[in-house]
PDB file of C-alpha atoms in Angstrom:
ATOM      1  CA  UNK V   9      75.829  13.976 108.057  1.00  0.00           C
ATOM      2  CA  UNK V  10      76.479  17.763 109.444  1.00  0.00           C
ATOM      3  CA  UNK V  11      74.447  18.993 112.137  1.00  0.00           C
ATOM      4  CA  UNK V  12      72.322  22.176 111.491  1.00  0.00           C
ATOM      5  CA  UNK V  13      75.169  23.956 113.824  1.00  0.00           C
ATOM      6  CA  UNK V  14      78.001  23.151 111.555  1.00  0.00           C
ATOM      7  CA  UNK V  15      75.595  24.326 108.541  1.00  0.00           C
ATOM      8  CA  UNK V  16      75.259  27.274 109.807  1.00  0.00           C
ATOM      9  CA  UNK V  17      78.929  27.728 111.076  1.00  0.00           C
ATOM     10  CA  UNK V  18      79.741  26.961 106.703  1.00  0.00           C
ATOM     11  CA  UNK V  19      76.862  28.794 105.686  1.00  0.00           C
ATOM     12  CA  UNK V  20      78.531  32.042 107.964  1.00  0.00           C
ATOM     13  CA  UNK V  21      82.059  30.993 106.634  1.00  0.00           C
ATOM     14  CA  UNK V  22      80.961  31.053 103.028  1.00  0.00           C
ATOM     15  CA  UNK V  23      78.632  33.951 103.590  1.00  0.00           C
ATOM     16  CA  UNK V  24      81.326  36.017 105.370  1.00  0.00           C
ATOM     17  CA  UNK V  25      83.776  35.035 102.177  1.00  0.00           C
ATOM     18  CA  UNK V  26      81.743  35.893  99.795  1.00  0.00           C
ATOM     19  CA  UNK V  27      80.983  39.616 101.597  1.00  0.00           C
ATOM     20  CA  UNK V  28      84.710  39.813 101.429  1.00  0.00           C
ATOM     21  CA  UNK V  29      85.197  38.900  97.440  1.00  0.00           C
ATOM     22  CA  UNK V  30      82.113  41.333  96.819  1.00  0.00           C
ATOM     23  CA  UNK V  31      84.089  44.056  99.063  1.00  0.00           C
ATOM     24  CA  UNK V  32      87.403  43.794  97.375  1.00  0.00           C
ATOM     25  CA  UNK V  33      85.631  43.183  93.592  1.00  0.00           C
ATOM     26  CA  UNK V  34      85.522  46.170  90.894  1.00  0.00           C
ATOM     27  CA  UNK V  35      81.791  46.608  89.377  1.00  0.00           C
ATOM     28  CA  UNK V  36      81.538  46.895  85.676  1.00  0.00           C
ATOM     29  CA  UNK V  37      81.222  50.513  86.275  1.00  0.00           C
ATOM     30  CA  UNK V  38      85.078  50.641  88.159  1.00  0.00           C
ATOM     31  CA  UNK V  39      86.211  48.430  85.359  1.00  0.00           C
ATOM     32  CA  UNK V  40      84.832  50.999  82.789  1.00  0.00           C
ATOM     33  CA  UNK V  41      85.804  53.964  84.023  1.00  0.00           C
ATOM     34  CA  UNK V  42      89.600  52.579  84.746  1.00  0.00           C
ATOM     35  CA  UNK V  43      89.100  51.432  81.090  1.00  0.00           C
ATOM     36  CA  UNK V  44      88.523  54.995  79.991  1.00  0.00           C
ATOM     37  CA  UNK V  45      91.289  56.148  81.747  1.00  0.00           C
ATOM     38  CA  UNK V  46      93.716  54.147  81.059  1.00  0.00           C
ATOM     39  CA  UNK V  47      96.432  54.771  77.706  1.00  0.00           C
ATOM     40  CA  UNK V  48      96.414  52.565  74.869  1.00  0.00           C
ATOM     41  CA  UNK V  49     100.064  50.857  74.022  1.00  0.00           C
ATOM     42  CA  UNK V  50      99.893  53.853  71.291  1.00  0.00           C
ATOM     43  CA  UNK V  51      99.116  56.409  72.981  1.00  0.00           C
ATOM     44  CA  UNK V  52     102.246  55.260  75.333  1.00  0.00           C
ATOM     45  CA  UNK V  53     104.178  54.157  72.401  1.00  0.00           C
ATOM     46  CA  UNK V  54     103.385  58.541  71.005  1.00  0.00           C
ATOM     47  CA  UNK V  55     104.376  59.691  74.226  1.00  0.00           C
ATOM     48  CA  UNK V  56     107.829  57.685  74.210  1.00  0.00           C
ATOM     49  CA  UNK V  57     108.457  58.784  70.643  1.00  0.00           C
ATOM     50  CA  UNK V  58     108.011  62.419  71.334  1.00  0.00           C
ATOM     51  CA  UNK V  59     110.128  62.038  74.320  1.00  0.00           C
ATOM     52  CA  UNK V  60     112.925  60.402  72.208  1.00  0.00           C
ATOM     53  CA  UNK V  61     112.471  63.331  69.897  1.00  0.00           C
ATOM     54  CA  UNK V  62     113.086  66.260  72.526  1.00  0.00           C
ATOM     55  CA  UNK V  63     115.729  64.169  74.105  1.00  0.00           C
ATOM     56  CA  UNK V  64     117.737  63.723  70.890  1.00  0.00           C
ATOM     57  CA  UNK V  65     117.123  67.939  70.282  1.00  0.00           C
ATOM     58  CA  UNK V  66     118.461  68.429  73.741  1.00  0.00           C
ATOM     59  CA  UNK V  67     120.988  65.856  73.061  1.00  0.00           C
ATOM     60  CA  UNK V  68     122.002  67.840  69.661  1.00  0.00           C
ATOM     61  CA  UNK V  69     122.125  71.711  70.898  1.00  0.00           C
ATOM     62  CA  UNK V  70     123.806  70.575  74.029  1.00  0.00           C
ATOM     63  CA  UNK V  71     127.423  71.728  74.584  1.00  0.00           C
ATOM     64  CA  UNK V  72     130.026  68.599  75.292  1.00  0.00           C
ATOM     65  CA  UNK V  73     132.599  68.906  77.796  1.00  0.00           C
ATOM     66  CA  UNK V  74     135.106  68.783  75.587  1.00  0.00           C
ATOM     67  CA  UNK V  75     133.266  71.685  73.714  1.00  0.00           C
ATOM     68  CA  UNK V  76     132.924  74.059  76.977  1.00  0.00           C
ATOM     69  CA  UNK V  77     137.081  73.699  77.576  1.00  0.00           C
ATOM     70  CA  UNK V  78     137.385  74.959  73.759  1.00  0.00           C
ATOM     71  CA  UNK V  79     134.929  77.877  74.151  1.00  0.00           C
ATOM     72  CA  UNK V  80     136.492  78.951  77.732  1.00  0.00           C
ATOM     73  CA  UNK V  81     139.811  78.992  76.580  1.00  0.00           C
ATOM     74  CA  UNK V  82     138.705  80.974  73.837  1.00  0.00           C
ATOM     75  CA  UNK V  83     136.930  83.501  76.219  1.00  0.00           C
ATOM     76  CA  UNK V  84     139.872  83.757  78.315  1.00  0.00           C
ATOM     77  CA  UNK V  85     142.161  84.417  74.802  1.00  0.00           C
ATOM     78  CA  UNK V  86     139.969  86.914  74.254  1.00  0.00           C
ATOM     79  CA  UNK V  87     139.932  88.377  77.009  1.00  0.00           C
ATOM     80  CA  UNK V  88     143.538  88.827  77.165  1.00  0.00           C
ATOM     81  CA  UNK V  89     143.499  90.218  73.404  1.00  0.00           C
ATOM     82  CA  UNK V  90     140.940  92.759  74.937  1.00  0.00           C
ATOM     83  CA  UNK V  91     143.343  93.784  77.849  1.00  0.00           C
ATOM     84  CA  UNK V  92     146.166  94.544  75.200  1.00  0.00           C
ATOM     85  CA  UNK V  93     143.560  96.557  73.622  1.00  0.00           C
ATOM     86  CA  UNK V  94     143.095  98.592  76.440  1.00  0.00           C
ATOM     87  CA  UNK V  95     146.475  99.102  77.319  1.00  0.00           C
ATOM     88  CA  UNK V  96     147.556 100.359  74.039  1.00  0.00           C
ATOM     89  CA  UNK V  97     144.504 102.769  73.863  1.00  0.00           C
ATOM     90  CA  UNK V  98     145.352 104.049  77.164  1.00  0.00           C
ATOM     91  CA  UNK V  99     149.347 104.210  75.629  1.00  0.00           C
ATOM     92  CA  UNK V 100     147.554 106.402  72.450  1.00  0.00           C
ATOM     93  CA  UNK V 101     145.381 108.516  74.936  1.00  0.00           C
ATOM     94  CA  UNK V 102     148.393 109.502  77.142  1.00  0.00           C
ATOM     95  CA  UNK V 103     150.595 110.560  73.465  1.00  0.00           C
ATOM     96  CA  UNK V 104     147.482 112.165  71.695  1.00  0.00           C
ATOM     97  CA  UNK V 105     147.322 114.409  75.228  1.00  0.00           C
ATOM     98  CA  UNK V 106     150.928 115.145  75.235  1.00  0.00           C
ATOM     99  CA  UNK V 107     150.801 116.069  71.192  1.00  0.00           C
ATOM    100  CA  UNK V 108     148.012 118.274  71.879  1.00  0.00           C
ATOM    101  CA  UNK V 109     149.872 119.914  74.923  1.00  0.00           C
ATOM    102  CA  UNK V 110     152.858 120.147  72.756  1.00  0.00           C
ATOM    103  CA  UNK V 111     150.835 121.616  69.859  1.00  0.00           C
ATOM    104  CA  UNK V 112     149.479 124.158  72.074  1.00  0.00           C
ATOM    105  CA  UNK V 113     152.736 125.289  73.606  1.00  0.00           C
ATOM    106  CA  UNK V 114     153.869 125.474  70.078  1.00  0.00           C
ATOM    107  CA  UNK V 115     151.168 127.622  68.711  1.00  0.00           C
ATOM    108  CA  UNK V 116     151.573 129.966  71.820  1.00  0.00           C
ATOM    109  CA  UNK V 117     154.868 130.127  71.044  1.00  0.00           C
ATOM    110  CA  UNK V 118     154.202 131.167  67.458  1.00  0.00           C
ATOM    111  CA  UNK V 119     151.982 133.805  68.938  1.00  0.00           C
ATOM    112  CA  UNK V 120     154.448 135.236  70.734  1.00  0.00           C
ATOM    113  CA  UNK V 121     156.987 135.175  68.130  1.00  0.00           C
ATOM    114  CA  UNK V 122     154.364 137.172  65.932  1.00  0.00           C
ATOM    115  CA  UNK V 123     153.881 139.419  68.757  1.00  0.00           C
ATOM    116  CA  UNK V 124     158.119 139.826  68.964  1.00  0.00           C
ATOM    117  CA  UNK V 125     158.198 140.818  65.450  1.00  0.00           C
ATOM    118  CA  UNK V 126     155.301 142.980  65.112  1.00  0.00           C
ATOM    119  CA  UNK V 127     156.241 145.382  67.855  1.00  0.00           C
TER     120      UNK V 127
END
């Protein structure tokens, strides 16, 4: 038989256990409200499908590697085709300005000829 010490010494131990279950328990209302917040497996299941969906569009419009090598070397081709460009425009700038020259050296020199032969 236990002495009415050691009952209350159990009766303290239990008492001070059971303060500690009730402390670290959820109420129905915790237990609710984490139920209202939490996803359902389809809601999660939704949100992994539309984030397969963009990931496959990113996937599809993005440029490979191998891509990006073909498209700079075209840039720098073109680039190159553009300098050639320039160079012969400048080429045809310089010869239209010495045609004009010429043509206006010429037609002052059929001015004066007409001026010669009138007087």
């Amino acid at each position: 038989m236990a002495t009415k010490q050691e009952l209350e010494e159990v009766k303290h131990s239990f008492t001070k256990k059971i303060e500690d279950i009730k402390a670290n328990m959820a109420t129905k209302q915790e237990l609710e409200d984490i139920k209202t917040n939490m996803a359902t497996k389809q809601e999660l299941e939704d949100v992994k499908n539309n984030l397969m969906k963009e990931l496959d569009h990113v996937k599809a419009n993005m440029v490979t590697k191998q891509e990006f090598v073909f498209l700079q070397q075209a840039v720098l081709e073109t680039n190159e085709i553009v300098k050639k460009i320039e160079q012969n425009m400048e080429k045809h700038e310089r010869i239209l300005d010495l045609l004009s020259r010429r043509s206006i050296e010429h037609k002052a020199a059929i001015s004066s000829i007409r001026l010669i032969k009138t007087t």
